[in-house]
mmCIF file of C-alpha atoms in Angstrom:
data_model
loop_
_atom_site.group_PDB
_atom_site.id
_atom_site.type_symbol
_atom_site.label_atom_id
_atom_site.label_comp_id
_atom_site.label_asym_id
_atom_site.label_seq_id
_atom_site.Cartn_x
_atom_site.Cartn_y
_atom_site.Cartn_z
ATOM 1 C CA MET A 1 121.657 96.649 105.825
ATOM 2 C CA THR A 2 120.034 96.630 102.605
ATOM 3 C CA LYS A 3 122.526 97.982 99.579
ATOM 4 C CA ILE A 4 121.099 99.814 96.688
ATOM 5 C CA PHE A 5 123.001 100.434 93.222
ATOM 6 C CA ILE A 6 122.050 104.089 92.166
ATOM 7 C CA VAL A 7 123.149 103.922 88.694
ATOM 8 C CA GLU A 8 122.109 106.927 87.118
ATOM 9 C CA ASP A 9 123.917 110.094 85.412
ATOM 10 C CA GLU A 10 121.113 112.777 86.105
ATOM 11 C CA ALA A 11 122.568 114.869 89.075
ATOM 12 C CA GLY A 12 119.632 116.182 90.335
ATOM 13 C CA LEU A 13 117.413 112.894 90.479
ATOM 14 C CA VAL A 14 120.843 111.326 91.976
ATOM 15 C CA THR A 15 120.104 113.603 95.132
ATOM 16 C CA LEU A 16 116.586 112.686 95.432
ATOM 17 C CA LEU A 17 117.147 109.174 95.255
ATOM 18 C CA LYS A 18 119.824 109.244 97.485
ATOM 19 C CA TYR A 19 118.038 111.254 99.795
ATOM 20 C CA ASN A 20 115.009 109.093 99.652
ATOM 21 C CA LEU A 21 116.454 105.737 99.835
ATOM 22 C CA GLU A 22 118.533 106.158 102.687
ATOM 23 C CA LYS A 23 116.024 107.963 104.929
ATOM 24 C CA GLN A 24 114.217 104.494 104.533
ATOM 25 C CA GLY A 25 117.206 102.832 106.019
ATOM 26 C CA TYR A 26 119.262 101.720 102.795
ATOM 27 C CA GLU A 27 122.515 102.216 102.023
ATOM 28 C CA THR A 28 123.517 103.302 98.910
ATOM 29 C CA ILE A 29 126.382 103.439 96.225
ATOM 30 C CA VAL A 30 126.303 105.992 92.978
ATOM 31 C CA ILE A 31 126.938 104.922 89.365
ATOM 32 C CA MET A 32 126.911 107.706 86.974
ATOM 33 C CA ASP A 33 128.739 105.893 84.230
ATOM 34 C CA GLY A 34 128.112 102.361 82.495
ATOM 35 C CA LYS A 35 131.206 100.829 82.409
ATOM 36 C CA GLU A 36 131.502 101.417 86.453
ATOM 37 C CA VAL A 37 128.575 99.121 86.931
ATOM 38 C CA MET A 38 129.570 95.123 86.471
ATOM 39 C CA PRO A 39 133.452 95.926 88.217
ATOM 40 C CA MET A 40 131.411 97.581 91.313
ATOM 41 C CA ALA A 41 128.239 95.107 91.251
ATOM 42 C CA LEU A 42 131.058 92.123 91.708
ATOM 43 C CA THR A 43 132.881 93.607 94.313
ATOM 44 C CA GLU A 44 129.827 95.450 96.264
ATOM 45 C CA LYS A 45 127.087 92.600 95.572
ATOM 46 C CA PRO A 46 124.021 95.231 95.865
ATOM 47 C CA ASP A 47 120.710 93.525 96.999
ATOM 48 C CA LEU A 48 119.227 95.734 94.277
ATOM 49 C CA ILE A 49 119.972 97.878 91.459
ATOM 50 C CA LEU A 50 117.742 100.709 90.312
ATOM 51 C CA LEU A 51 119.055 101.237 86.675
ATOM 52 C CA ASP A 52 118.995 104.132 84.008
ATOM 53 C CA TRP A 53 118.312 103.182 80.483
ATOM 54 C CA MET A 54 120.611 105.990 79.062
ATOM 55 C CA LEU A 55 123.925 105.838 80.795
ATOM 56 C CA PRO A 56 127.379 106.915 79.367
ATOM 57 C CA SER A 57 129.542 104.108 77.677
ATOM 58 C CA ILE A 58 127.334 101.680 78.153
ATOM 59 C CA PRO A 59 122.973 101.905 78.002
ATOM 60 C CA GLY A 60 121.460 100.475 81.066
ATOM 61 C CA ILE A 61 119.084 98.378 78.671
ATOM 62 C CA ASP A 62 122.829 96.505 77.880
ATOM 63 C CA LEU A 63 123.891 96.152 81.618
ATOM 64 C CA CYS A 64 120.786 94.996 82.654
ATOM 65 C CA ARG A 65 120.929 91.546 80.098
ATOM 66 C CA GLU A 66 124.952 91.549 80.990
ATOM 67 C CA ILE A 67 123.473 91.091 84.705
ATOM 68 C CA ARG A 68 121.345 88.500 83.885
ATOM 69 C CA LYS A 69 124.265 86.031 82.059
ATOM 70 C CA THR A 70 126.921 86.934 85.180
ATOM 71 C CA TYR A 71 126.675 84.048 87.657
ATOM 72 C CA GLU A 72 127.272 86.035 90.697
ATOM 73 C CA LEU A 73 124.419 88.507 89.742
ATOM 74 C CA ARG A 74 122.165 86.723 87.783
ATOM 75 C CA ASN A 75 119.378 86.993 91.114
ATOM 76 C CA THR A 76 120.131 90.800 91.614
ATOM 77 C CA PRO A 77 116.927 91.961 91.544
ATOM 78 C CA ILE A 78 116.723 94.991 88.891
ATOM 79 C CA ILE A 79 114.427 98.114 88.374
ATOM 80 C CA MET A 80 114.592 100.411 85.408
ATOM 81 C CA LEU A 81 114.362 103.995 85.012
ATOM 82 C CA THR A 82 113.334 105.488 81.858
ATOM 83 C CA ALA A 83 111.811 108.199 80.451
ATOM 84 C CA ARG A 84 110.980 105.648 77.294
ATOM 85 C CA GLY A 85 107.461 104.947 78.140
ATOM 86 C CA ASP A 86 106.572 102.889 75.116
ATOM 87 C CA GLU A 87 104.915 99.378 75.732
ATOM 88 C CA ALA A 88 107.394 98.589 72.990
ATOM 89 C CA ASP A 89 110.276 99.448 75.187
ATOM 90 C CA LYS A 90 108.681 98.492 78.566
ATOM 91 C CA VAL A 91 108.515 94.997 77.163
ATOM 92 C CA LYS A 92 112.003 95.048 75.864
ATOM 93 C CA GLY A 93 113.159 95.941 79.136
ATOM 94 C CA LEU A 94 111.455 93.123 81.211
ATOM 95 C CA SER A 95 112.623 90.616 78.436
ATOM 96 C CA PHE A 96 116.411 91.880 78.781
ATOM 97 C CA GLY A 97 115.670 90.735 82.463
ATOM 98 C CA ALA A 98 114.292 93.524 84.416
ATOM 99 C CA ASP A 99 112.061 92.948 87.423
ATOM 100 C CA ASP A 100 110.066 96.106 87.281
ATOM 101 C CA TYR A 101 110.328 99.299 84.572
ATOM 102 C CA VAL A 102 109.733 103.121 86.247
ATOM 103 C CA THR A 103 109.132 105.856 83.405
ATOM 104 C CA LYS A 104 110.608 109.092 84.571
ATOM 105 C CA PRO A 105 109.204 111.426 85.684
ATOM 106 C CA PHE A 106 107.618 109.316 88.726
ATOM 107 C CA SER A 107 106.057 109.432 92.036
ATOM 108 C CA VAL A 108 108.950 108.938 94.894
ATOM 109 C CA PRO A 109 106.495 106.821 97.225
ATOM 110 C CA GLU A 110 105.299 104.648 94.604
ATOM 111 C CA LEU A 111 109.199 103.824 93.661
ATOM 112 C CA MET A 112 109.957 103.345 96.786
ATOM 113 C CA ALA A 113 107.180 100.447 97.400
ATOM 114 C CA ARG A 114 108.266 98.832 94.538
ATOM 115 C CA ILE A 115 111.716 98.750 95.945
ATOM 116 C CA ALA A 116 110.414 97.188 98.891
ATOM 117 C CA ALA A 117 107.629 95.036 97.261
ATOM 118 C CA LEU A 118 110.842 93.522 95.383
ATOM 119 C CA LEU A 119 113.191 92.986 97.758
ATOM 120 C CA ARG A 120 110.087 91.070 99.906
ATOM 121 C CA ARG A 121 110.170 89.055 96.579
ATOM 122 C CA VAL A 122 113.453 88.265 96.867
ATOM 123 C CA GLN A 123 113.336 86.498 99.981
ATOM 124 C CA PRO A 124 109.710 84.406 99.876
ATOM 125 C CA THR A 125 108.961 82.554 103.151
ATOM 126 C CA PRO A 126 107.869 79.545 101.510
ATOM 127 C CA VAL A 127 105.672 77.032 104.167
ATOM 128 C CA GLN A 128 107.914 73.977 103.422
ATOM 129 C CA ASP A 129 111.912 73.422 102.317
ATOM 130 C CA ASN A 130 111.126 72.370 98.633
ATOM 131 C CA LEU A 131 108.282 72.295 96.422
ATOM 132 C CA ARG A 132 108.619 69.508 93.577
ATOM 133 C CA PHE A 133 106.285 69.360 89.702
ATOM 134 C CA GLY A 134 107.274 66.669 87.175
ATOM 135 C CA ASP A 135 111.171 66.880 87.178
ATOM 136 C CA VAL A 136 111.507 70.481 88.323
ATOM 137 C CA GLU A 137 112.567 71.152 91.890
ATOM 138 C CA MET A 138 112.527 74.255 93.911
ATOM 139 C CA ASP A 139 114.661 74.268 97.090
ATOM 140 C CA PHE A 140 114.306 77.091 99.317
ATOM 141 C CA ALA A 141 117.223 77.037 101.498
ATOM 142 C CA LYS A 142 119.447 76.948 98.450
ATOM 143 C CA ARG A 143 117.182 79.142 96.531
ATOM 144 C CA ARG A 144 118.036 76.598 94.170
ATOM 145 C CA VAL A 145 115.568 75.655 90.826
ATOM 146 C CA THR A 146 116.479 72.386 89.270
ATOM 147 C CA ARG A 147 114.602 70.302 86.083
ATOM 148 C CA GLY A 148 116.045 66.766 86.161
ATOM 149 C CA GLU A 149 119.925 67.063 86.540
ATOM 150 C CA ARG A 150 120.237 70.535 85.328
ATOM 151 C CA ALA A 151 119.790 73.666 87.602
ATOM 152 C CA VAL A 152 117.198 76.461 86.059
ATOM 153 C CA HIS A 153 118.819 79.861 86.618
ATOM 154 C CA LEU A 154 115.607 82.617 87.674
ATOM 155 C CA GLY A 155 115.660 85.977 88.239
ATOM 156 C CA PRO A 156 114.104 87.047 91.746
ATOM 157 C CA THR A 157 110.446 87.682 90.077
ATOM 158 C CA GLU A 158 110.736 84.514 87.655
ATOM 159 C CA PHE A 159 111.257 81.953 91.007
ATOM 160 C CA ARG A 160 108.095 83.807 92.825
ATOM 161 C CA LEU A 161 106.518 83.682 89.614
ATOM 162 C CA LEU A 162 107.683 79.516 89.760
ATOM 163 C CA GLN A 163 106.500 79.292 93.315
ATOM 164 C CA PHE A 164 102.860 80.225 93.229
ATOM 165 C CA LEU A 165 102.322 78.378 90.245
ATOM 166 C CA MET A 166 103.830 75.139 92.525
ATOM 167 C CA GLU A 167 102.145 75.825 95.266
ATOM 168 C CA LYS A 168 98.480 74.990 93.072
ATOM 169 C CA PRO A 169 99.306 72.725 90.339
ATOM 170 C CA GLY A 170 96.875 72.350 87.871
ATOM 171 C CA ASP A 171 95.256 75.205 88.843
ATOM 172 C CA VAL A 172 94.229 77.607 85.568
ATOM 173 C CA LEU A 173 95.752 81.119 87.450
ATOM 174 C CA SER A 174 95.022 84.428 86.128
ATOM 175 C CA ARG A 175 96.905 87.142 85.854
ATOM 176 C CA GLU A 176 95.312 89.474 87.796
ATOM 177 C CA SER A 177 95.458 86.627 90.588
ATOM 178 C CA LEU A 178 99.423 86.146 89.669
ATOM 179 C CA LEU A 179 100.021 90.257 89.664
ATOM 180 C CA LYS A 180 98.154 90.046 93.609
ATOM 181 C CA SER A 181 100.817 87.480 94.452
ATOM 182 C CA VAL A 182 103.808 88.165 92.698
ATOM 183 C CA TRP A 183 104.075 91.902 92.444
ATOM 184 C CA GLY A 184 101.479 92.507 95.726
ATOM 185 C CA GLY A 185 98.258 94.695 95.191
ATOM 186 C CA SER A 186 100.090 97.978 96.863
ATOM 187 C CA ILE A 187 100.988 99.319 93.587
ATOM 188 C CA HIS A 188 100.533 99.098 89.826
ATOM 189 C CA VAL A 189 101.981 96.719 87.301
ATOM 190 C CA GLU A 190 100.515 96.157 84.309
ATOM 191 C CA LEU A 191 98.688 93.159 83.032
ATOM 192 C CA ARG A 192 101.461 92.512 79.940
ATOM 193 C CA THR A 193 104.047 92.307 82.708
ATOM 194 C CA VAL A 194 102.765 89.080 83.556
ATOM 195 C CA ASP A 195 103.291 87.650 79.619
ATOM 196 C CA VAL A 196 106.258 89.013 79.796
ATOM 197 C CA HIS A 197 107.368 87.281 82.689
ATOM 198 C CA ILE A 198 106.271 84.005 81.750
ATOM 199 C CA ARG A 199 107.697 84.208 78.554
ATOM 200 C CA ARG A 200 111.053 84.346 80.858
ATOM 201 C CA LEU A 201 110.461 81.298 82.608
ATOM 202 C CA ARG A 202 109.023 79.397 80.081
ATOM 203 C CA ARG A 203 112.834 79.876 78.657
ATOM 204 C CA ALA A 204 114.905 79.149 81.373
ATOM 205 C CA LEU A 205 112.727 76.030 81.996
ATOM 206 C CA ASN A 206 112.759 74.907 78.475
ATOM 207 C CA GLU A 207 116.600 76.009 77.739
ATOM 208 C CA GLY A 208 117.188 71.936 78.047
ATOM 209 C CA GLY A 209 114.993 71.544 75.268
ATOM 210 C CA GLU A 210 112.512 69.933 77.766
ATOM 211 C CA SER A 211 108.466 69.998 77.248
ATOM 212 C CA ASP A 212 106.859 72.739 78.057
ATOM 213 C CA ILE A 213 104.959 72.433 81.528
ATOM 214 C CA ILE A 214 103.059 75.844 81.524
ATOM 215 C CA ARG A 215 100.002 76.019 79.909
ATOM 216 C CA THR A 216 98.398 79.500 78.329
ATOM 217 C CA VAL A 217 94.689 78.861 78.622
ATOM 218 C CA ARG A 218 92.779 81.088 76.416
ATOM 219 C CA SER A 219 91.357 84.311 78.153
ATOM 220 C CA ALA A 220 91.823 82.787 81.783
ATOM 221 C CA GLY A 221 95.494 82.460 82.751
ATOM 222 C CA TYR A 222 98.266 80.246 83.118
ATOM 223 C CA ALA A 223 98.369 76.340 84.800
ATOM 224 C CA LEU A 224 101.135 73.631 85.432
ATOM 225 C CA ASP A 225 100.469 71.091 83.329
ATOM 226 C CA LEU A 226 102.809 68.166 82.284
ATOM 227 C CA ASN A 227 100.655 67.753 79.267
ATOM 228 C CA ALA A 228 100.957 71.487 78.187
ATOM 229 C CA CYS A 229 99.596 72.431 74.557
ATOM 230 C CA ASP A 230 101.387 75.123 72.893
ATOM 231 C CA ASP A 231 99.152 76.194 70.336
ATOM 232 C CA GLU A 232 96.850 78.099 72.886
ATOM 233 C CA GLU A 233 97.095 81.940 73.649
ATOM 234 C CA LEU A 234 95.769 83.851 75.979
#
């Protein structure tokens, strides 16, 4: 059974989320204090975390970053729940490792759709066992990405984003097409989200000092290119 952490300190919202998630067949574990999240996550290994930004003890945004730095949890999907609706806050949440960002108050059916879509992305169904572009290789059986001899650690959204780019090497893919293929067409996600995840993907691919293989094409989108230029802007 798919296990979802509800990390939220508002009792009424916890009850609402727990009821609706369990109605959909998910197992839920409620955590209301930030300091309990990491020990519980390492023990229980959740399939997805609903994470409130404002929590007692440790803010959700700091927990998000800590989860992404923890080897055993780095691929766990995270949806941030917050009343902070400014674009800068959304970008910060995504930059710190969240896979999605939902502003309170929110539609419960939409949240359920986002959860289902994100869980589908965690277990993609590739048409082949692996993909290779230059020195980057995706191994779907092991769910691993390597660049040369170095392991590349990606969250579930960056993994799916790289997969789509590597399935169409050299093609310029618009942000709209990336949204449809990676996030699905049934939920609303802002175009800005693609840019944030591309930056995270670039950072992970290049953290060993390698050359950038993601080309940004002005007013068009992104492409994999062994000779990518850094001076183009979308």
